[in-house]
Tab-separated table of N, CA and C in Angstrom:
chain	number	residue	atom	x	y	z
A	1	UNK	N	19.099	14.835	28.790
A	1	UNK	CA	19.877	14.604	27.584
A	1	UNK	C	19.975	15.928	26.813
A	2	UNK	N	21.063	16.022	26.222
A	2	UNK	CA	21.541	17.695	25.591
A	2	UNK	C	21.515	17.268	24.143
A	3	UNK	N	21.217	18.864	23.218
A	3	UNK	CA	21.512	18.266	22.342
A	3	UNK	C	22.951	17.243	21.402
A	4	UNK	N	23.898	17.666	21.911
A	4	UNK	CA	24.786	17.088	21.984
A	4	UNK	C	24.641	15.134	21.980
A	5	UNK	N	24.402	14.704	23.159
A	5	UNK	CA	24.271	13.874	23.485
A	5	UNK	C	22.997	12.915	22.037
A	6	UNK	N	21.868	13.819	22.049
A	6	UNK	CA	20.978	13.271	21.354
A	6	UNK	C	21.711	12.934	19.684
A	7	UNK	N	22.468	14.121	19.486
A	7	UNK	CA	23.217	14.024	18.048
A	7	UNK	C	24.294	12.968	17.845
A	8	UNK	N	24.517	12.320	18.702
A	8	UNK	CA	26.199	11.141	18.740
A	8	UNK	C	25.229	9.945	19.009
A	9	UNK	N	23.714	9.990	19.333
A	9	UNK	CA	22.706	8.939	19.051
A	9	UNK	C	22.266	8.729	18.042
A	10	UNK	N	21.919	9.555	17.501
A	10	UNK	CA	21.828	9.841	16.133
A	10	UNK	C	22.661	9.322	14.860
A	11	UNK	N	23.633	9.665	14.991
A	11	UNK	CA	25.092	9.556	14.578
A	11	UNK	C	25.178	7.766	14.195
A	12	UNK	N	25.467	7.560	15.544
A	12	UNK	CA	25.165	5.935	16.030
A	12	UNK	C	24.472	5.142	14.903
A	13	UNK	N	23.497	5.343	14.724
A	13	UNK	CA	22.251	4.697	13.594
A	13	UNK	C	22.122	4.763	12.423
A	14	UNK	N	22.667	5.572	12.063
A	14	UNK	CA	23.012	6.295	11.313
A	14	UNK	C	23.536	4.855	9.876
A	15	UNK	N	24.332	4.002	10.767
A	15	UNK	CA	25.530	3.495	9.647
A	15	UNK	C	24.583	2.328	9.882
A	16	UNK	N	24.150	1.418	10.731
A	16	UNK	CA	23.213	0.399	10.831
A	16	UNK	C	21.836	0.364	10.021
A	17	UNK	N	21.290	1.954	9.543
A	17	UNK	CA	20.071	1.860	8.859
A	17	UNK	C	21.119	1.467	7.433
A	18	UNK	N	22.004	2.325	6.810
A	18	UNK	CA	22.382	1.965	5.676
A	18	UNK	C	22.701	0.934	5.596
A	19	UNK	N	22.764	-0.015	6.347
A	19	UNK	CA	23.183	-1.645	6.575
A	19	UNK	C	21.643	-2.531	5.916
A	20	UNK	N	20.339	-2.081	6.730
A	20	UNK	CA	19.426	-2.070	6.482
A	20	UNK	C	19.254	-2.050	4.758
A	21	UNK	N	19.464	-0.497	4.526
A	21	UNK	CA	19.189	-0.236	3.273
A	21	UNK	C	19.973	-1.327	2.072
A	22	UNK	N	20.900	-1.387	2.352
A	22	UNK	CA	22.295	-2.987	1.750
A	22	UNK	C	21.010	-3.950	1.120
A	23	UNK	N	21.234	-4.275	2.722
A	23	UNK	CA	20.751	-5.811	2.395
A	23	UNK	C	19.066	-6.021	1.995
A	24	UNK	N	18.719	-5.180	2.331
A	24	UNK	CA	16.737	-4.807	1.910
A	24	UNK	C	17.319	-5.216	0.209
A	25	UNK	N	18.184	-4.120	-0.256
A	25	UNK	CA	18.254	-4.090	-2.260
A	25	UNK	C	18.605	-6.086	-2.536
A	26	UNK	N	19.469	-6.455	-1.651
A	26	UNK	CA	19.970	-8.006	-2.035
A	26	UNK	C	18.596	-8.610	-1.465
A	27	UNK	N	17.887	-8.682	-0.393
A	27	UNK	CA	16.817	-9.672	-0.781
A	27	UNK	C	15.887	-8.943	-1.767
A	28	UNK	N	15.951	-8.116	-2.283
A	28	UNK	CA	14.931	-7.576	-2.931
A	28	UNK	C	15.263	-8.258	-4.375
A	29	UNK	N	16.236	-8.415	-4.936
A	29	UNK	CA	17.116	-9.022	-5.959
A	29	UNK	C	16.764	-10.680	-5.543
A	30	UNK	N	16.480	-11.031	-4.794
A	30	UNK	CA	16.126	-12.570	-4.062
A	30	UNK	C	15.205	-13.198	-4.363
A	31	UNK	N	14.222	-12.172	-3.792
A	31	UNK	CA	12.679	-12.396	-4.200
A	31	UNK	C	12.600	-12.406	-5.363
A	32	UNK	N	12.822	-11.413	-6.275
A	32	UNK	CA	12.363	-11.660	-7.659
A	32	UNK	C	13.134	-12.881	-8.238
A	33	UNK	N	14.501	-13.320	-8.013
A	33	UNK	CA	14.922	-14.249	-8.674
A	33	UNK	C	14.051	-15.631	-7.891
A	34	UNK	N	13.265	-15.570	-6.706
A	34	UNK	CA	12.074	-16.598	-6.267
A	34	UNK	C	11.629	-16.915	-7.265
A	35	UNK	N	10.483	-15.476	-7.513
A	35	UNK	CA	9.493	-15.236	-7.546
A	35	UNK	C	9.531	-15.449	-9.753
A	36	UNK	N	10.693	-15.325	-10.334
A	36	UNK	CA	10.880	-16.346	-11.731
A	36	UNK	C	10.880	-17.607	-11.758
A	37	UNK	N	11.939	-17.975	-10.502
A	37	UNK	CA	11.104	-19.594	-10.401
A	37	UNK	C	10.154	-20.204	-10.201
A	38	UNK	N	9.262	-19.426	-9.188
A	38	UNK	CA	7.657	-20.128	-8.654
A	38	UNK	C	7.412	-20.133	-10.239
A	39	UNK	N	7.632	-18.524	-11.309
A	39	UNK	CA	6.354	-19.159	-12.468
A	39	UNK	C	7.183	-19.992	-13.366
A	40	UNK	N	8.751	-20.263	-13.247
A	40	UNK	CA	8.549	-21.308	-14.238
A	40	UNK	C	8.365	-22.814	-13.419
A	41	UNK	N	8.375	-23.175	-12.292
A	41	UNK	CA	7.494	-24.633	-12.133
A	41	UNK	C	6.374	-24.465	-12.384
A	42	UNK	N	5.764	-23.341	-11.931
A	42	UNK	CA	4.169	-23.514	-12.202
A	42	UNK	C	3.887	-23.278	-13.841
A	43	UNK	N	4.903	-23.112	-15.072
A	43	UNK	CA	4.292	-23.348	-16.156
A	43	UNK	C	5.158	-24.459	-16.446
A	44	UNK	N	5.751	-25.440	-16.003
A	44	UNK	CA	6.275	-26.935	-16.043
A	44	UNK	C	5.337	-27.619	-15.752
A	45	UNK	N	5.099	-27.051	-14.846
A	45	UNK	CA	3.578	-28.352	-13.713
A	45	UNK	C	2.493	-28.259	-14.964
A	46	UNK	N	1.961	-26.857	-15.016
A	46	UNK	CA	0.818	-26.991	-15.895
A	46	UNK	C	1.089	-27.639	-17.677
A	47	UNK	N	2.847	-27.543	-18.166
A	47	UNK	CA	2.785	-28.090	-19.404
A	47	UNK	C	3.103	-29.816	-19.429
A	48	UNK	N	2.928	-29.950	-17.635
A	48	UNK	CA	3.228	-31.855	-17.625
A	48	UNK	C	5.062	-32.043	-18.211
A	49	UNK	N	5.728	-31.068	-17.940
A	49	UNK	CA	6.980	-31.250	-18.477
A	49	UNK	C	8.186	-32.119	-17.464
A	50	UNK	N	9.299	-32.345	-17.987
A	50	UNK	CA	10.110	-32.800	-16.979
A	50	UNK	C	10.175	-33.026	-15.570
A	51	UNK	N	9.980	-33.920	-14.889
A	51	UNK	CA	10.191	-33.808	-13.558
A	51	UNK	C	11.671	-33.762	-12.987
A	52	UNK	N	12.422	-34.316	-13.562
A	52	UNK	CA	13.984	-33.657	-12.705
A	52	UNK	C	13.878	-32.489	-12.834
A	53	UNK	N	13.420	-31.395	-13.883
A	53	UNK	CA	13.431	-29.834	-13.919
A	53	UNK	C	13.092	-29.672	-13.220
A	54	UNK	N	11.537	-29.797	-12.648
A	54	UNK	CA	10.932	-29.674	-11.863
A	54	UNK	C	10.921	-29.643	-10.584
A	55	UNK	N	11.848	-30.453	-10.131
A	55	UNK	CA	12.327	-30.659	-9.122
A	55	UNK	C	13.728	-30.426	-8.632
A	56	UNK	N	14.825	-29.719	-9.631
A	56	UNK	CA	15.551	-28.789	-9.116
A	56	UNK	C	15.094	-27.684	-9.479
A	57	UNK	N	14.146	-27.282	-9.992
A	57	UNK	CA	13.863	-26.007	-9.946
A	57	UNK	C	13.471	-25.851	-8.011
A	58	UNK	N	12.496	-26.367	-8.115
A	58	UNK	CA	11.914	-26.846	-6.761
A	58	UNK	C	13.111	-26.480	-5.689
A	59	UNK	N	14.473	-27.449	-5.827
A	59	UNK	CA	14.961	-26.890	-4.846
A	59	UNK	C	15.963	-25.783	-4.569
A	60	UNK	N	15.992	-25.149	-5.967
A	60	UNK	CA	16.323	-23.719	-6.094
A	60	UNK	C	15.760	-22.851	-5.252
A	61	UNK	N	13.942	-23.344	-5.237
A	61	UNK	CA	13.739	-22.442	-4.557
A	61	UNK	C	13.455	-22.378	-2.975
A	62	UNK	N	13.921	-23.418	-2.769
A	62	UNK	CA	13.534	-23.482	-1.444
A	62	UNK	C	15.396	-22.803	-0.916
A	63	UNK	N	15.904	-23.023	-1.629
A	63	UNK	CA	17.373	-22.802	-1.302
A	63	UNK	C	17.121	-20.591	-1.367
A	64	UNK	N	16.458	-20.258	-2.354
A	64	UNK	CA	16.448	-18.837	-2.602
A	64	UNK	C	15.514	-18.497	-0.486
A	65	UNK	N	14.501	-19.497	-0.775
A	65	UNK	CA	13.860	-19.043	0.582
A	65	UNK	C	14.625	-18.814	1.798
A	66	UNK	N	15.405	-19.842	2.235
A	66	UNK	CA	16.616	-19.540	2.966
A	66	UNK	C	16.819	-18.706	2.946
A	67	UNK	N	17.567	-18.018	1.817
A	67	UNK	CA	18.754	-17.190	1.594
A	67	UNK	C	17.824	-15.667	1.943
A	68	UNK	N	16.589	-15.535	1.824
A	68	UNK	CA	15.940	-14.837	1.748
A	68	UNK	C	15.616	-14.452	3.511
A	69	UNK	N	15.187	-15.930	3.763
A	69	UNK	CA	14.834	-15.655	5.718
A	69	UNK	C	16.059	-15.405	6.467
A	70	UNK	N	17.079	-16.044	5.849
A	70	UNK	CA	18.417	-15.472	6.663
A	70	UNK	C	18.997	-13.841	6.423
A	71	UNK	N	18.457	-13.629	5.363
A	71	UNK	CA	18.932	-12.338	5.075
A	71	UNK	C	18.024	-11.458	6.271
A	72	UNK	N	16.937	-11.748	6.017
A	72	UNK	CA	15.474	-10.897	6.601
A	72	UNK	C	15.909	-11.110	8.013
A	73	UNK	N	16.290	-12.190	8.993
A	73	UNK	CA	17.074	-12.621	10.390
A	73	UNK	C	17.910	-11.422	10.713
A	74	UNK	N	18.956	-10.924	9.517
A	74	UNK	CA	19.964	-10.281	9.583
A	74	UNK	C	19.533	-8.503	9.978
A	75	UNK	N	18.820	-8.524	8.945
A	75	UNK	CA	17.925	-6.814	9.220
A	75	UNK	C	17.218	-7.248	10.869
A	76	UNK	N	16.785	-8.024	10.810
A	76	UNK	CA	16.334	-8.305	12.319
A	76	UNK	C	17.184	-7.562	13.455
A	77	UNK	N	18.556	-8.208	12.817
A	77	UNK	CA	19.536	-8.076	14.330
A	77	UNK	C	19.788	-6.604	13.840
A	78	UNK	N	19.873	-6.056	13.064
A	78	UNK	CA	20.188	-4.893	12.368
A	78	UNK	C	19.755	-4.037	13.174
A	79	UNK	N	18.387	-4.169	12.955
A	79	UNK	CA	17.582	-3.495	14.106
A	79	UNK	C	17.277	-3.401	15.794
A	80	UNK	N	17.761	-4.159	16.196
A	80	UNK	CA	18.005	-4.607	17.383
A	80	UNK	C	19.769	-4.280	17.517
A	81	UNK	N	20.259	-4.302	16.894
A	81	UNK	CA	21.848	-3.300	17.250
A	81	UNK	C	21.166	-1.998	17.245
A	82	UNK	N	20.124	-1.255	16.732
A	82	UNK	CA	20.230	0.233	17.027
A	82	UNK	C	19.364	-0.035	17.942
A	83	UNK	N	18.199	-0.691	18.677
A	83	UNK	CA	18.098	-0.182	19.595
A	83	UNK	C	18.855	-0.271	20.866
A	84	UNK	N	19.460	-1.670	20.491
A	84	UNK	CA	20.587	-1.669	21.994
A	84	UNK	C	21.646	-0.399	21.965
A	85	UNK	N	21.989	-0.019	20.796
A	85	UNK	CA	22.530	1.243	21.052
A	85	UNK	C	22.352	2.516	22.045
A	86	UNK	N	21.193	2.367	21.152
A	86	UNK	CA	20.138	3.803	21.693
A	86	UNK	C	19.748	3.847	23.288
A	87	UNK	N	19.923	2.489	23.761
A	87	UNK	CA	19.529	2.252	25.326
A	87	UNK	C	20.694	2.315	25.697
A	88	UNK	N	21.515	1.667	25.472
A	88	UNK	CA	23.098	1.925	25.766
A	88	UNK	C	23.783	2.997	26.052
A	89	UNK	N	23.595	3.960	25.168
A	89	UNK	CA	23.729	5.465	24.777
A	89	UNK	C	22.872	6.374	25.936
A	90	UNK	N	21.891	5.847	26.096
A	90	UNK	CA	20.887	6.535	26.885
A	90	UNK	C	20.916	6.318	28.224
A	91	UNK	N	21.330	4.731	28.870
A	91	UNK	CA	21.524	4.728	29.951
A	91	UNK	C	23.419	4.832	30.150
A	92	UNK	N	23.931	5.207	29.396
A	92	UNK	CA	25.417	5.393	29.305
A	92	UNK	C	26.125	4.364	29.938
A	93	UNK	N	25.655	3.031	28.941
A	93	UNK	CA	26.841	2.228	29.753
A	93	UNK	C	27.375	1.636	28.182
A	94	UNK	N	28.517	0.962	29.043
A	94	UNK	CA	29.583	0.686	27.753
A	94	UNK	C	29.272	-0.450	26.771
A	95	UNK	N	28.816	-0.070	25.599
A	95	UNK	CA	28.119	-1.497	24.602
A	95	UNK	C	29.066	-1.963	23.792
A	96	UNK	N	30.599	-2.246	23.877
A	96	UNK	CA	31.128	-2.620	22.936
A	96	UNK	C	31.287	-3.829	22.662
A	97	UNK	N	31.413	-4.643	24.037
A	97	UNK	CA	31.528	-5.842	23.147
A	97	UNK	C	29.862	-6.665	22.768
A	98	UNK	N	29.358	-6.225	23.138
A	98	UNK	CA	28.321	-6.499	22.761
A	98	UNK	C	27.522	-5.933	21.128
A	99	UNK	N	28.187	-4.901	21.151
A	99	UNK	CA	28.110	-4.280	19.753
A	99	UNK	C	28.809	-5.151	18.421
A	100	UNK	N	30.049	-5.333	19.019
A	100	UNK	CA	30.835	-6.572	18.222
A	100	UNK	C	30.171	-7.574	17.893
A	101	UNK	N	29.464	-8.167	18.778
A	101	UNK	CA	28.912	-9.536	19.137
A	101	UNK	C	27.918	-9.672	17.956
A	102	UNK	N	26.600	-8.483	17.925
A	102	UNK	CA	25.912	-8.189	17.278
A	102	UNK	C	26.047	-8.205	15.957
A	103	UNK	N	27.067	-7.248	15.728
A	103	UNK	CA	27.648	-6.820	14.439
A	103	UNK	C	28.005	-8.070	13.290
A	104	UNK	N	29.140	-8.779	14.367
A	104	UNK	CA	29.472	-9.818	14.218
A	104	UNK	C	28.170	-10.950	13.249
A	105	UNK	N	27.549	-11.158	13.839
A	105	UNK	CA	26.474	-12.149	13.848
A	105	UNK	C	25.515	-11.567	12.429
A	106	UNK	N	25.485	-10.345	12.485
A	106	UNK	CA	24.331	-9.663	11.611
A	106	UNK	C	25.782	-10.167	9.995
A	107	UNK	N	26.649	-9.614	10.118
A	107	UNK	CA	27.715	-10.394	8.810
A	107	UNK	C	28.059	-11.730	8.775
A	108	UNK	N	27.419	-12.596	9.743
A	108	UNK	CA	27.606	-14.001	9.197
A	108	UNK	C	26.662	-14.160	8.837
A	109	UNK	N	25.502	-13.668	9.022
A	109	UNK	CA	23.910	-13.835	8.421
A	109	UNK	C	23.694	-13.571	7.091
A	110	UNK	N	24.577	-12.641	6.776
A	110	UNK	CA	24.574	-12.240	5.510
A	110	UNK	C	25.482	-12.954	4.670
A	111	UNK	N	26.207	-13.182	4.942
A	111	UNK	CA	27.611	-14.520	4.718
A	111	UNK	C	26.501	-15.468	4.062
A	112	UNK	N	26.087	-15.924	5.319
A	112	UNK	CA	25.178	-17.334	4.614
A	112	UNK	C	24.617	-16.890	3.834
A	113	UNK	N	23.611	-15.954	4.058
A	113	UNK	CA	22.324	-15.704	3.074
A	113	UNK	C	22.795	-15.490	1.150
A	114	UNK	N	24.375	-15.022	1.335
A	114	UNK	CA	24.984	-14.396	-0.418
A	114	UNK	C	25.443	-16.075	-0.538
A	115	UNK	N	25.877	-16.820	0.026
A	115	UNK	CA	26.244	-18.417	0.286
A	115	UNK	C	25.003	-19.660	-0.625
A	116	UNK	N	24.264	-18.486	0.282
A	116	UNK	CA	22.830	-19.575	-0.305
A	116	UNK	C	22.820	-18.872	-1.769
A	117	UNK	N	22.725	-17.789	-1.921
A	117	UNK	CA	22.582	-16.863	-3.294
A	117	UNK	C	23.205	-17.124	-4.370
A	118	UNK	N	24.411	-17.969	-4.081
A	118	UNK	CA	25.652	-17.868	-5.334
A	118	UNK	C	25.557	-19.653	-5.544
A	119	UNK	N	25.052	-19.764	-4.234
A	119	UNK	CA	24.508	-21.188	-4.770
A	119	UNK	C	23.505	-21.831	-5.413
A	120	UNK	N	22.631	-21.157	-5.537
A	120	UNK	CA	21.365	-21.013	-6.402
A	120	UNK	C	22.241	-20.731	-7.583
A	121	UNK	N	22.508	-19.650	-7.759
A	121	UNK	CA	23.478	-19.458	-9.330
A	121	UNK	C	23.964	-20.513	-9.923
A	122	UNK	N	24.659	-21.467	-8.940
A	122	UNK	CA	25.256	-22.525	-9.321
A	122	UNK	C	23.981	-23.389	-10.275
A	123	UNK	N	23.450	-23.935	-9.600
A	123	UNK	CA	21.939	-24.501	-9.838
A	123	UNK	C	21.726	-24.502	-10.932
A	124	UNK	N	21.140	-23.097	-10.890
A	124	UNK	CA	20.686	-22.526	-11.933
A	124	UNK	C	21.035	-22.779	-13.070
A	125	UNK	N	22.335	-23.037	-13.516
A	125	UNK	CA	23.097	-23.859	-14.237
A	125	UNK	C	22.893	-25.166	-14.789
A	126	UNK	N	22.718	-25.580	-14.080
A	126	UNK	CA	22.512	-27.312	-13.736
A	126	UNK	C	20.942	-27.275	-14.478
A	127	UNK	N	19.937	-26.410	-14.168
A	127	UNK	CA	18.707	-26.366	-14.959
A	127	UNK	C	18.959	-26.039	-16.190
A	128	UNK	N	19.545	-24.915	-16.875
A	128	UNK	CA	19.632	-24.969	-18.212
A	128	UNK	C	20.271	-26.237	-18.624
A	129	UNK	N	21.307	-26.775	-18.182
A	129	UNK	CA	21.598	-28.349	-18.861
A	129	UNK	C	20.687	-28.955	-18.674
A	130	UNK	N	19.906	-29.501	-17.936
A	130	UNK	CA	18.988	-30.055	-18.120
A	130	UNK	C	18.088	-29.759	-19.110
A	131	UNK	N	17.638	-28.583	-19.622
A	131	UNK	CA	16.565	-28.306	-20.281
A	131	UNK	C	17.683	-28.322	-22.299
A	132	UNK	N	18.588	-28.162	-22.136
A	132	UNK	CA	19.219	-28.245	-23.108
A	132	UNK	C	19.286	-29.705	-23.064
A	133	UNK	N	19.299	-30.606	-22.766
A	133	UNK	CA	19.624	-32.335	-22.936
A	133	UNK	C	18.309	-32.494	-23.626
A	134	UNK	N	16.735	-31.578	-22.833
A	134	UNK	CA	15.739	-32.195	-23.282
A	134	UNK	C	15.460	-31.650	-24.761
A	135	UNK	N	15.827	-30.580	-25.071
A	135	UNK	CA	15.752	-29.639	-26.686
A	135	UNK	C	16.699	-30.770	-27.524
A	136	UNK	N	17.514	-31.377	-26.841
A	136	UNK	CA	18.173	-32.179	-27.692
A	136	UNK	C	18.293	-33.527	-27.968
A	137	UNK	N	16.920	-34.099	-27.404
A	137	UNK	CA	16.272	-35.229	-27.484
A	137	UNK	C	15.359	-35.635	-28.387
């Protein structure tokens, strides 16, 4: 392998890590919007408050978890497109449609995962009415 050759491998990965880097910042934005819900059930649970809150909070978050493992699935394949590259590249055979295939799959993963995300938003919604019905009881 020349340098040449090693540099258009290089090259290659290049656009798949920043893919990486993408979607790492959106679950990272994920987790923490979790990780506000775990503490407000757990200061619902401990103030004995509402249970419908409680329980769409609840499935907010199981809906954020999703959105979170599908995202994390996605960097998966992310990573596994550069190395099929890199073997591809290395044993010089032709990876395109398989690159597609990949590619493909790693943006429906992410599809779902912003799907699950904007649907939580929705939710999320639905909890402040709730908690506004109870201030106004």
């Amino acid at each position: 392998m020349n340098l040449a050759e090693l540099t258009l491998i290089l090259q290659v990965s290049i656009v798949p890590i920043a893919l990486i880097s993408g979607i790492g910042l959106i679950i990272l934005s994920m987790t923490n919007r979790l990780g506000r819900i775990m503490d407000r059930i757990r200061l619902l649970i401990n103030e004995k408050k509402n249970k419908a809150q409680i329980n769409l909070l609840y499935r907010r978050a199981k809906i954020m978890q999703r959105a979170i493992i599908v995202g994390s699935i996605s960097i998966l394949f992310v990573a596994i497109l550069i190395i099929m590259n890199f073997m591809f590249l290395i044993l010089n055979i032709n990876s395109t449609i398989m690159t597609i295939i990949v590619f493909s799959l790693i943006l429906i993963l992410l599809i779902i995962s912003l799907v699950l995300f904007i649907y939580d938003l929705t939710l999320s919604l639905k909890a402040v009415e709730i908690e506004i019905e109870i201030k106004d009881d």
